[in-house]
Coordinates of C-alpha atoms and ligand atoms in Angstrom, one line a residue:
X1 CA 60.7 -169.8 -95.3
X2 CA 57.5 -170.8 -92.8
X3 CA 56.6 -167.5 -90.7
X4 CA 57.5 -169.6 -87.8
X5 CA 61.5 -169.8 -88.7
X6 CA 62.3 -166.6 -90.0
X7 CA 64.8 -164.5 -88.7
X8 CA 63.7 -161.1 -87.6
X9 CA 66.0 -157.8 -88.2
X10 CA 66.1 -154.7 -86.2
X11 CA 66.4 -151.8 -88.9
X12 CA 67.0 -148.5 -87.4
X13 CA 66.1 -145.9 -90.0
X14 CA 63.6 -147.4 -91.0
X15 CA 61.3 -144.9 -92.5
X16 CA 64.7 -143.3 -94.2
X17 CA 65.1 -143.5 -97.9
X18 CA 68.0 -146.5 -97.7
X19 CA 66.2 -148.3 -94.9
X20 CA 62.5 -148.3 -96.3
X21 CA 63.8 -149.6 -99.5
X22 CA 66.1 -152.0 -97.5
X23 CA 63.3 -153.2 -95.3
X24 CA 61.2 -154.3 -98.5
X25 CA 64.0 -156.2 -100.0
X26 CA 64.4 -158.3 -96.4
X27 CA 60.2 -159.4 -96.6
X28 CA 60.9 -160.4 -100.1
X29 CA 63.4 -162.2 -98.8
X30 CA 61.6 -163.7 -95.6
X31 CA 62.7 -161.7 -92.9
X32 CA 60.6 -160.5 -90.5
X33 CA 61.8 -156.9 -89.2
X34 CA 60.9 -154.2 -87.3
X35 CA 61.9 -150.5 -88.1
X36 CA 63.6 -148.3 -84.9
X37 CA 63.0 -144.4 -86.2
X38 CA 62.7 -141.1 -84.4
X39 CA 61.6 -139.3 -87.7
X40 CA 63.6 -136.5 -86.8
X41 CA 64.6 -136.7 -90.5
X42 CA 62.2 -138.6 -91.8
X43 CA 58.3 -139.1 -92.9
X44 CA 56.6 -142.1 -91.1
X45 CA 53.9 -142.0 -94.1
X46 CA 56.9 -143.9 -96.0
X47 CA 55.4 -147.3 -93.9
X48 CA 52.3 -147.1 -96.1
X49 CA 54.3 -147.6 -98.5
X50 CA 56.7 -150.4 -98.1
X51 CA 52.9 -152.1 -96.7
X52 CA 51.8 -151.2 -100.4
X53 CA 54.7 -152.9 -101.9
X54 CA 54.9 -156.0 -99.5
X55 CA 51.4 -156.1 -97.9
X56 CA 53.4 -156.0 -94.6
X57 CA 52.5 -153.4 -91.7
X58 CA 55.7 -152.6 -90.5
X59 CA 56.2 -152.2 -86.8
X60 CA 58.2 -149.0 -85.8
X61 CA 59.5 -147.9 -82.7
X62 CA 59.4 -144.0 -82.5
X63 CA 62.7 -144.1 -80.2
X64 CA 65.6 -141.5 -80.1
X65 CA 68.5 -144.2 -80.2
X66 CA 70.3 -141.6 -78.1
X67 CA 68.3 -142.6 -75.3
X68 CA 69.7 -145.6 -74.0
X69 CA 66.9 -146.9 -71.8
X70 CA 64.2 -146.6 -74.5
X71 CA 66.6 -148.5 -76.8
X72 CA 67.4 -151.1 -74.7
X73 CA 63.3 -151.8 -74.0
X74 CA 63.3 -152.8 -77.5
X75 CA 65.3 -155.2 -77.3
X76 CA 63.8 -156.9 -73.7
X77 CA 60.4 -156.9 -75.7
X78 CA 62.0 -158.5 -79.3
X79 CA 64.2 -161.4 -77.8
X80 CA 63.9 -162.7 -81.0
X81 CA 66.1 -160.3 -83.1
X82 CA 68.7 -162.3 -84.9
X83 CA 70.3 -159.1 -86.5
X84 CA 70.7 -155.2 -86.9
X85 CA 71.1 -153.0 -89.8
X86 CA 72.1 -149.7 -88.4
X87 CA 70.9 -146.7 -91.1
X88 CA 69.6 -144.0 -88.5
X89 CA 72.0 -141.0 -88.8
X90 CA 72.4 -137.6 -89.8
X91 CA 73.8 -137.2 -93.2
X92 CA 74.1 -133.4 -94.5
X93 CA 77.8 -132.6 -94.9
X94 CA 77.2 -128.6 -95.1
X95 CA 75.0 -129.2 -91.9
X96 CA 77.6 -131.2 -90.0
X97 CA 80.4 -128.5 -91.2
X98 CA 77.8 -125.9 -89.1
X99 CA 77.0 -128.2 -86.0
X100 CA 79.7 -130.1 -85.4
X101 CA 78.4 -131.4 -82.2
X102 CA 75.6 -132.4 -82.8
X103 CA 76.8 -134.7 -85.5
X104 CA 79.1 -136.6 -83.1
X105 CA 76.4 -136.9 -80.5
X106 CA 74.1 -138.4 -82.3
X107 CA 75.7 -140.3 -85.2
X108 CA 78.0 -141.8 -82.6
X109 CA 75.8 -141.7 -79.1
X110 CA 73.4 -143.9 -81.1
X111 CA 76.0 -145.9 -82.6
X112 CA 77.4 -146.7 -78.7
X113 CA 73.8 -147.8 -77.5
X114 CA 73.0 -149.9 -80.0
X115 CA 76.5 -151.6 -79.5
X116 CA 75.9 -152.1 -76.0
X117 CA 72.1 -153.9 -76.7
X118 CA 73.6 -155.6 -79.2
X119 CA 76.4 -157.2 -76.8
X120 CA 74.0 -157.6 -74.0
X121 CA 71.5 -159.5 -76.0
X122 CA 74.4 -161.5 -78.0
X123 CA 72.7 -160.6 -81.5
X124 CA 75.3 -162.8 -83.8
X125 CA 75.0 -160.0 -86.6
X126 CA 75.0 -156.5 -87.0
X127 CA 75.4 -154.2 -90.8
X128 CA 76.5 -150.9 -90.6
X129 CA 75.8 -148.1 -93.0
X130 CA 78.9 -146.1 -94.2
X131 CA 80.2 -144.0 -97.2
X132 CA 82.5 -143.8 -99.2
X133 CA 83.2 -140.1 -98.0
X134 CA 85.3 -142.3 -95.7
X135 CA 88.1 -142.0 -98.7
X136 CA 88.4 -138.4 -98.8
X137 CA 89.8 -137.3 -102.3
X138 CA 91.4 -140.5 -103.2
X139 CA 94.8 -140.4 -105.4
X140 CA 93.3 -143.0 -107.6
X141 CA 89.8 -144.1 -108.8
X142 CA 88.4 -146.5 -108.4
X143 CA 88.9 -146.9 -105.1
X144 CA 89.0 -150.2 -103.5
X145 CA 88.2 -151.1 -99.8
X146 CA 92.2 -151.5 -99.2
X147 CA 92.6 -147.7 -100.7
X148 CA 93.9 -145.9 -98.0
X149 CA 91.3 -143.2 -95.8
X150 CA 92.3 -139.8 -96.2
X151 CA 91.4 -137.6 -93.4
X152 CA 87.3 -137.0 -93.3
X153 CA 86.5 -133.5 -95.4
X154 CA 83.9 -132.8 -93.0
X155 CA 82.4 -133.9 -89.2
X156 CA 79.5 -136.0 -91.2
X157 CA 82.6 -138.1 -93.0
X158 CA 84.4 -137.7 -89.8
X159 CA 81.4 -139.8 -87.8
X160 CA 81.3 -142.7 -90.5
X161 CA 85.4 -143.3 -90.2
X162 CA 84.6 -143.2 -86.7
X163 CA 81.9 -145.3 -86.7
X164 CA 84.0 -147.5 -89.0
X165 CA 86.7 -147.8 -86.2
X166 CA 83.5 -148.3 -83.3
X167 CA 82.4 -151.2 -85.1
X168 CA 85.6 -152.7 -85.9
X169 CA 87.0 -152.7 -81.8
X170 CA 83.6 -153.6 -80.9
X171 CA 83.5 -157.0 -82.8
X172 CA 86.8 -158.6 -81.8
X173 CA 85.4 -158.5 -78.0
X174 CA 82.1 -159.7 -79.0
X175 CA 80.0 -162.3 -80.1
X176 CA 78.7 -160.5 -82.6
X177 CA 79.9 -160.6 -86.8
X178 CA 79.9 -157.4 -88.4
X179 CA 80.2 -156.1 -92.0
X180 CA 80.6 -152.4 -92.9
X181 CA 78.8 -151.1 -96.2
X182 CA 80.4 -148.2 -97.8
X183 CA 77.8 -146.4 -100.3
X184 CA 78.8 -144.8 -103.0
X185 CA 75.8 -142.3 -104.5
X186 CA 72.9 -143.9 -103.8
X187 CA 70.0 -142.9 -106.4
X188 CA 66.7 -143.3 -107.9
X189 CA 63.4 -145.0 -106.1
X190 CA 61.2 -148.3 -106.0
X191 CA 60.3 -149.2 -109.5
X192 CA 56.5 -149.1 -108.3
X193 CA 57.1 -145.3 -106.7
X194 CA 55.2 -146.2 -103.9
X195 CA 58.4 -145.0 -101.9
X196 CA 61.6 -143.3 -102.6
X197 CA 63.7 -140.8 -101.4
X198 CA 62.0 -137.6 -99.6
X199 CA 64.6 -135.0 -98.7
X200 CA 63.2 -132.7 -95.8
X201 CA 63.5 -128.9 -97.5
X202 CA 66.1 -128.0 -100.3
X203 CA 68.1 -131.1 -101.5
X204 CA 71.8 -131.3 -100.9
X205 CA 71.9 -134.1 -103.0
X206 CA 72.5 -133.8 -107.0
X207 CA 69.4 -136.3 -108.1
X208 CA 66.6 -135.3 -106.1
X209 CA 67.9 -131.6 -107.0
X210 CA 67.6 -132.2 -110.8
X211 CA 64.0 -134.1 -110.4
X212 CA 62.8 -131.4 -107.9
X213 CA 64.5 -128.6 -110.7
X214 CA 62.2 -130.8 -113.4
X215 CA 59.1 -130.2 -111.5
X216 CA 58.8 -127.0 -110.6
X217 CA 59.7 -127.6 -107.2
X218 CA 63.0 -125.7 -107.3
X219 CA 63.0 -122.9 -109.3
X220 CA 66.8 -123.7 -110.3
X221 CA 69.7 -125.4 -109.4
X222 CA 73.0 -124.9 -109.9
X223 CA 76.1 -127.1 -110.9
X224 CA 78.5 -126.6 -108.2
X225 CA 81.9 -126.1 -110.3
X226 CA 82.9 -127.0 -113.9
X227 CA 86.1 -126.2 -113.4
X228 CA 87.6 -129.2 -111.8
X229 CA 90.4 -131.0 -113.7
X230 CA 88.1 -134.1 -115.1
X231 CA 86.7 -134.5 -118.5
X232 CA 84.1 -132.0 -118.7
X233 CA 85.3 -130.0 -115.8
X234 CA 82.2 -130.8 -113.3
X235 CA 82.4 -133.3 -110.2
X236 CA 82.6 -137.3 -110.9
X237 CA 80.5 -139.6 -108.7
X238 CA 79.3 -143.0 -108.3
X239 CA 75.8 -143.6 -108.9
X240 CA 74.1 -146.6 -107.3
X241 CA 70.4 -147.3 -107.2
X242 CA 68.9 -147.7 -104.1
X243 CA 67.2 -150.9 -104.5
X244 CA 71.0 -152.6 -105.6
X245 CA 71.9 -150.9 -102.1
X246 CA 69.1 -152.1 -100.5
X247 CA 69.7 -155.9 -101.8
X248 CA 73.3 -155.6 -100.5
X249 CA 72.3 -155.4 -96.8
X250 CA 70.3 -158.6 -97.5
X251 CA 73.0 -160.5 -99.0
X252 CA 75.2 -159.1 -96.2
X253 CA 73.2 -160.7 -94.0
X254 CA 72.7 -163.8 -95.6
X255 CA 76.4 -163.9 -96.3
X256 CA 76.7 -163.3 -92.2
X257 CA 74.2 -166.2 -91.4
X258 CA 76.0 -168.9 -93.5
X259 CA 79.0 -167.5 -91.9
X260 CA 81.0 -167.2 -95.0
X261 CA 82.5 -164.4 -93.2
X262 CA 86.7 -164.6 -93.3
X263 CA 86.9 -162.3 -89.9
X264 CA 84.6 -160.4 -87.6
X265 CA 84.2 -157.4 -89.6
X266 CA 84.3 -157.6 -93.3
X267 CA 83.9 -154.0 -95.7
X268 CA 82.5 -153.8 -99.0
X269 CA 81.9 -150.6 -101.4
X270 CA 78.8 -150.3 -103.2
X271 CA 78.9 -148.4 -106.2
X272 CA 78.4 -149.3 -110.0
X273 CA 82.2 -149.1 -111.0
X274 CA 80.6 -146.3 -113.2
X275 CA 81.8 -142.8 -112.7
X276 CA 79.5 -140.2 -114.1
X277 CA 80.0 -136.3 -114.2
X278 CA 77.5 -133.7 -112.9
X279 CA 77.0 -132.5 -116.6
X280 CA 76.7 -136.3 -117.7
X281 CA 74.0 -136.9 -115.5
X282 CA 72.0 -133.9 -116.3
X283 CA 72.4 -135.3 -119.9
X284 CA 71.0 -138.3 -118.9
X285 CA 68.1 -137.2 -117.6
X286 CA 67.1 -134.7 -120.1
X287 CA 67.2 -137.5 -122.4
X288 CA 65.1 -139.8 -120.6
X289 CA 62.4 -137.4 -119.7
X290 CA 62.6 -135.0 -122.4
X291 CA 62.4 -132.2 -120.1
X292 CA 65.3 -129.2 -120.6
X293 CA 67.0 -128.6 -117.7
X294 CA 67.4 -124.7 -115.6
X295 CA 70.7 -125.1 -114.3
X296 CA 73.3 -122.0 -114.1
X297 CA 77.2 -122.7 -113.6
X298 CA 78.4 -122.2 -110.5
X299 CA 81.5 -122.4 -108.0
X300 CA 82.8 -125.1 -105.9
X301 CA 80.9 -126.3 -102.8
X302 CA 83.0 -126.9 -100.5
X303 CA 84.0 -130.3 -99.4
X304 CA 83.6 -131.9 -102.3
X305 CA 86.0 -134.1 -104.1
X306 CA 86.6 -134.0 -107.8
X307 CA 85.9 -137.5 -108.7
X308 CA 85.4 -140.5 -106.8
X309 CA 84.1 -143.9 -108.0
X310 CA 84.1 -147.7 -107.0
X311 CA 85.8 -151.1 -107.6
X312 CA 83.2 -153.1 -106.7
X313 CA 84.5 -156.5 -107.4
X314 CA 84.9 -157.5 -103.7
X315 CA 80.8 -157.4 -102.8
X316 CA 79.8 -158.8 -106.5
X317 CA 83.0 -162.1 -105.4
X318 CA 81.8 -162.2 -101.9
X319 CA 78.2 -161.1 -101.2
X320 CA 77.0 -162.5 -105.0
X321 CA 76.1 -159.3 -105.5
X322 CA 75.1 -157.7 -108.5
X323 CA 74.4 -154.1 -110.4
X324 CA 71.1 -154.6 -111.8
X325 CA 69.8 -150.8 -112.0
X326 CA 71.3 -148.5 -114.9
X327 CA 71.7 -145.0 -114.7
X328 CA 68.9 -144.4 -116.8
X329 CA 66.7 -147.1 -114.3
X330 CA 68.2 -144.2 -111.6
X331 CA 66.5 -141.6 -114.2
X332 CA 63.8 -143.0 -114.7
X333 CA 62.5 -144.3 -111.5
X334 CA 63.7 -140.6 -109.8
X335 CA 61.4 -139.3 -112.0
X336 CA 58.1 -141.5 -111.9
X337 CA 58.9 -140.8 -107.9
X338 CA 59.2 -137.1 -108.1
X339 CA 56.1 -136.7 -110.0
X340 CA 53.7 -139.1 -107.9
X341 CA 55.3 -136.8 -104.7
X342 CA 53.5 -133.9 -106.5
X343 CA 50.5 -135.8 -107.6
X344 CA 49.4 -137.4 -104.4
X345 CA 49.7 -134.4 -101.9
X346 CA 46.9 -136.0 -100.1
X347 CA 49.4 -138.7 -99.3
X348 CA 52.5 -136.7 -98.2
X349 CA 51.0 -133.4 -97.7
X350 CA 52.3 -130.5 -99.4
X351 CA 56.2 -131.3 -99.4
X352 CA 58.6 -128.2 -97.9
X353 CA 59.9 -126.3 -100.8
X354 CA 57.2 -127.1 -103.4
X355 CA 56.1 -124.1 -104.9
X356 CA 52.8 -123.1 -104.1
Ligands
LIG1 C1 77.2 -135.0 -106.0 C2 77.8 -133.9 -107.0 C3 77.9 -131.7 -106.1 C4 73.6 -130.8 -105.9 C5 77.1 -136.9 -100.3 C6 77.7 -137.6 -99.1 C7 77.7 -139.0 -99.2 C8 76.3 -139.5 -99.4 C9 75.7 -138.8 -100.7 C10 75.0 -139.9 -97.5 C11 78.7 -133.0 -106.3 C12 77.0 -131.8 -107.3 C13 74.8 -131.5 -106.1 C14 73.3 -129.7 -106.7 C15 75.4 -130.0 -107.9 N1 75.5 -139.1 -98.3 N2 75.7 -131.1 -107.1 N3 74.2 -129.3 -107.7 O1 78.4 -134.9 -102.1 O2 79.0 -136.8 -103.6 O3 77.9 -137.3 -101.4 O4 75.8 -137.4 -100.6 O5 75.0 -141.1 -97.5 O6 78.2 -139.6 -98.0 O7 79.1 -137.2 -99.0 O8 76.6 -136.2 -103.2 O9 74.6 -135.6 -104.6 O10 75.4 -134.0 -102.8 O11 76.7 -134.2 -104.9 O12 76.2 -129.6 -108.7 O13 72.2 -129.1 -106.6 O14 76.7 -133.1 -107.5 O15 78.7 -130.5 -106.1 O16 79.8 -132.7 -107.2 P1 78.1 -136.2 -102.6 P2 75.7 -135.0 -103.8

């Protein structure tokens, strides 16, 4: 595609772990973009990155999306934006259970303002980023999108149904084409490890808290409940790596711009169809990297569902999208990441939480 037709994205989140990987996959693909990022939650340093990958300086705007006016200014300077993919968003469950409030002012304020731009400027199509916490703890796995929502388990889950419903009203009053994305786990990092996922302080999340375990960076971590009533007593989940997320939001789009869209706003999970246990994926990774595991048994965490997995057959029928990352790829690629964020403190500084 000549630089002089293609169509440029506004990616807020940019400098996140699922919009950085996102925003490489769009170059590949001939997109221009431009990132919208406050990093409040994230590490700017990530640009260097994606420009070592794609050999593309990404332009970000340092904005709080909260504040309308310096939201809207992006838009009056890019009149060329032909689409949004909205990522920017607080995601810690435990964290929203503590500050309710703040996670409704900001995951939905920013949600509203970007809504409004995104009507006043007539951009034809706009992705948003949801979860598949939306489902609660589903009566059946795999879930498909028609499975019924359960209500959220916490204010983080409460903001994506929300959102959901936000995105949903907006469309059938606007010009605008929408498709929600409902993540399952996302995992792993860039094959080339020049970026991947960097969790500010302790990881909530299971991967980064076994590669951080494997490193020294965490003295131990802890399997939160083995005695739930699946096959090895520990938690189920859907593990999807984040470059097959990343290429979702680029077929999303592509499937928006050939308008093979059946309504306004179209949902699709993305997950692997795989569901893998706690204890499974431990296994996994032990295996791949030789390196024994400190883990000790522990109770429940609260919030957390037994076991939740995807049917993914609507994205892979409608978006021609496909699973190309295994579980070990998620292993392996965690890993290579984890242990060039030791290497190269020069490059990302001396991380929180790595021991000294
Ligand atoms: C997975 C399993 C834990 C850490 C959340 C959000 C979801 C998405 C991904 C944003 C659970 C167990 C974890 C540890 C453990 N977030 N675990 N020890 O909770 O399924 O999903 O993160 O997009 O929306 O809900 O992911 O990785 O936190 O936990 O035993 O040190 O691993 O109890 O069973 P979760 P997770």
């Amino acid at each position: 595609m000549s630089g002089f037709f293609m169509s440029k994205i506004l990616v807020t989140g940019g400098c996140g772990y699922i919009g950085s990987h996102t925003l490489v996959d769009l170059i590949e693909n001939g997109y221009d973009v431009i990132s919208v990022d406050n990093n409040s939650r994230s590490n700017p340093v990530i640009l260097k990155g994606i420009e070592q990958i794609t050999g593309r300086k990404i332009k970000n705007y340092k904005v709080d999306l909260c504040n309308f006016d310096d939201t809207f200014a992006i838009f009056q300077e890019n009149d060329d934006i032909s689409g949004v993919i909205h990522f920017a968003a607080y995601k810690a469950v435990g964290e929203s259970v503590e500050n309710p409030l703040m996670y409704f002012e900001n995951n939905l304020g920013s949600l509203i303002n970007l809504l409004k731009c995104v009507q006043e400027f007539e951009i034809p199509h706009f992705v948003f980023s949801s979860s598949c916490t939306v489902y609660g703890e589903p009566e059946n796995v795999p879930v498909t999108e028609k499975t019924p929502l359960k209500p959220a388990q916490s204010p983080y889950g409460a903001t994506k149904q929300m959102g959901e419903q936000i995105v949903r009203e907006f469309v059938k009053s606007s010009k605008t084409d929408a498709i929600i994305l409902r993540y399952f786990n996302p995992a792993g990092a860039h094959p080339s490890a020049a970026i991947g996922e960097m969790p500010l302080g302790k990881p909530e999340n299971l991967i980064p808290a076994i590669t951080q375990t494997a490193a020294g960076r965490l003295p131990k971590m802890f399997v939160y409940g083995t005695d739930y009533s699946t096959r090895d007593g520990s938690c189920i989940r859907d593990y999807i790596h984040v470059c097959d997320i990343a290429t979702a939001h680029m077929l999303a789009l592509q499937f928006l711009e050939k308008e093979k869209n059946r309504s306004a706003c179209e949902i699709f999970n993305l997950g692997s169809g795989k569901g893998i246990s706690v204890l499974e994926a431990i296994d996994a990774f032990e295996k791949m990297s030789n390196v024994n595991l400190d883990y000790e048994k522990a109770g429940r965490r609260p919030g957390d569902v037994a076991a939740i997995y995807a049917n993914n057959d609507l994205a892979k029928e409608m978006l021609g999208w496909s699973v190309r990352f295994s579980l070990d790829d998620i292993m392996t690629t965690a890993w290579k990441w984890e242990k060039r964020l030791k290497a190269d403190e020069t490059v990302f500084g001396s991380q929180p939480g790595y021991l000294n």
